[in-house]
Amino acid sequence: MIEQPVLFLNDTIYIMFLQEDYFMTFTSKPIAKENTSQVIVAVGLNSREEVDKVVNTAVENGAWQHEEPEDYGWMYQNSFWDPDGHGWNITFADMSQMPAE
């Protein structure tokens, strides 16, 4: 079996970038073409450093940076597209610093 890159978000959440032939062992549905989008996943982490570590690890394993990181002071986000074209928005938010509206 081909080694599949795995990205650990925390003790319970893992991201796997599966090769297409191995992915097909999990489903009988057709795989979306790479120029389409099916899913955008948003994940909240505990620090800005964790956010960048996840995005950088994803990019090192075949994903590509979606846009430049955005820093709102109280919230920080970074994002990538995985090899299958799914969007990942990874964030850290300090709700105690959220501006009052």
Tab-separated table of C-alpha atoms in Angstrom:
chain	number	residue	atom	x	y	z
A	1	MET	CA	0.000	0.000	0.000
A	2	ILE	CA	1.190	3.539	-0.779
A	3	GLU	CA	1.888	5.627	2.294
A	4	GLN	CA	-0.887	8.185	2.753
A	5	PRO	CA	0.075	11.569	4.295
A	6	VAL	CA	-1.717	12.192	7.582
A	7	LEU	CA	-2.066	15.539	9.325
A	8	PHE	CA	-2.962	15.451	13.051
A	9	LEU	CA	-5.166	18.367	14.148
A	10	ASN	CA	-5.526	17.122	17.717
A	11	ASP	CA	-6.016	13.869	19.638
A	12	THR	CA	-9.275	13.082	17.842
A	13	ILE	CA	-9.150	14.747	14.405
A	14	TYR	CA	-6.902	13.608	11.563
A	15	ILE	CA	-6.737	14.766	7.944
A	16	MET	CA	-5.700	12.131	5.422
A	17	PHE	CA	-4.666	13.014	1.869
A	18	LEU	CA	-5.480	9.706	0.199
A	19	GLN	CA	-4.345	8.511	-3.191
A	20	GLU	CA	-7.384	8.090	-5.442
A	21	ASP	CA	-7.166	4.295	-5.708
A	22	TYR	CA	-7.028	3.925	-1.927
A	23	PHE	CA	-9.808	6.486	-1.424
A	24	MET	CA	-12.052	4.424	-3.694
A	25	THR	CA	-11.881	1.567	-1.150
A	26	PHE	CA	-14.053	3.747	1.130
A	27	THR	CA	-16.801	4.685	-1.354
A	28	SER	CA	-18.504	3.613	-4.530
A	29	LYS	CA	-19.420	7.216	-5.428
A	30	PRO	CA	-17.495	8.982	-8.184
A	31	ILE	CA	-14.731	11.337	-7.133
A	32	ALA	CA	-15.287	15.000	-7.925
A	33	LYS	CA	-13.000	16.450	-10.578
A	34	GLU	CA	-10.104	18.493	-9.228
A	35	ASN	CA	-11.436	21.743	-10.680
A	36	THR	CA	-14.643	21.514	-8.591
A	37	SER	CA	-15.391	22.269	-4.948
A	38	GLN	CA	-17.580	20.098	-2.768
A	39	VAL	CA	-16.639	20.912	0.788
A	40	ILE	CA	-15.178	23.756	2.804
A	41	VAL	CA	-14.221	22.601	6.288
A	42	ALA	CA	-13.771	25.074	9.137
A	43	VAL	CA	-11.700	23.983	12.129
A	44	GLY	CA	-10.973	26.003	15.275
A	45	LEU	CA	-7.675	25.419	17.063
A	46	ASN	CA	-6.101	26.692	20.295
A	47	SER	CA	-3.452	29.103	18.969
A	48	ARG	CA	-2.190	30.976	15.931
A	49	GLU	CA	0.886	28.753	15.948
A	50	GLU	CA	-1.280	25.628	15.693
A	51	VAL	CA	-3.208	27.190	12.798
A	52	ASP	CA	-0.029	27.884	10.825
A	53	LYS	CA	1.456	24.493	11.683
A	54	VAL	CA	-1.604	22.708	10.266
A	55	VAL	CA	-1.651	24.804	7.083
A	56	ASN	CA	2.113	24.504	6.544
A	57	THR	CA	1.999	20.731	7.085
A	58	ALA	CA	-0.889	20.425	4.629
A	59	VAL	CA	1.000	22.439	2.005
A	60	GLU	CA	4.103	20.281	2.523
A	61	ASN	CA	1.908	17.235	1.773
A	62	GLY	CA	0.324	18.345	-1.482
A	63	ALA	CA	-2.205	21.013	-0.507
A	64	TRP	CA	-1.856	24.615	-1.659
A	65	GLN	CA	-2.293	27.902	0.167
A	66	HIS	CA	-5.729	29.377	-0.483
A	67	GLU	CA	-5.014	32.980	0.477
A	68	GLU	CA	-2.774	34.940	2.787
A	69	PRO	CA	-3.494	34.514	6.527
A	70	GLU	CA	-5.886	37.069	7.994
A	71	ASP	CA	-5.331	38.586	11.440
A	72	TYR	CA	-8.237	40.444	13.041
A	73	GLY	CA	-6.536	40.853	16.406
A	74	TRP	CA	-9.003	38.663	18.280
A	75	MET	CA	-9.253	36.076	15.477
A	76	TYR	CA	-6.663	34.599	13.129
A	77	GLN	CA	-7.326	32.397	10.118
A	78	ASN	CA	-5.290	30.631	7.487
A	79	SER	CA	-6.550	28.339	4.746
A	80	PHE	CA	-5.642	25.795	2.114
A	81	TRP	CA	-7.122	23.615	-0.622
A	82	ASP	CA	-6.373	19.919	-0.254
A	83	PRO	CA	-5.267	17.767	-3.212
A	84	ASP	CA	-8.920	16.946	-4.010
A	85	GLY	CA	-9.932	20.607	-4.082
A	86	HIS	CA	-11.672	20.720	-0.695
A	87	GLY	CA	-11.266	23.985	1.157
A	88	TRP	CA	-9.993	24.130	4.731
A	89	ASN	CA	-10.362	27.278	6.832
A	90	ILE	CA	-8.296	26.894	10.003
A	91	THR	CA	-8.902	29.472	12.739
A	92	PHE	CA	-7.999	30.569	16.233
A	93	ALA	CA	-10.307	32.958	18.069
A	94	ASP	CA	-9.947	34.536	21.494
A	95	MET	CA	-13.621	35.184	22.182
A	96	SER	CA	-12.764	37.323	25.223
A	97	GLN	CA	-11.162	39.812	22.801
A	98	MET	CA	-14.012	39.852	20.274
A	99	PRO	CA	-15.133	43.426	19.634
A	100	ALA	CA	-18.589	44.375	20.866
A	101	GLU	CA	-20.969	45.327	18.097
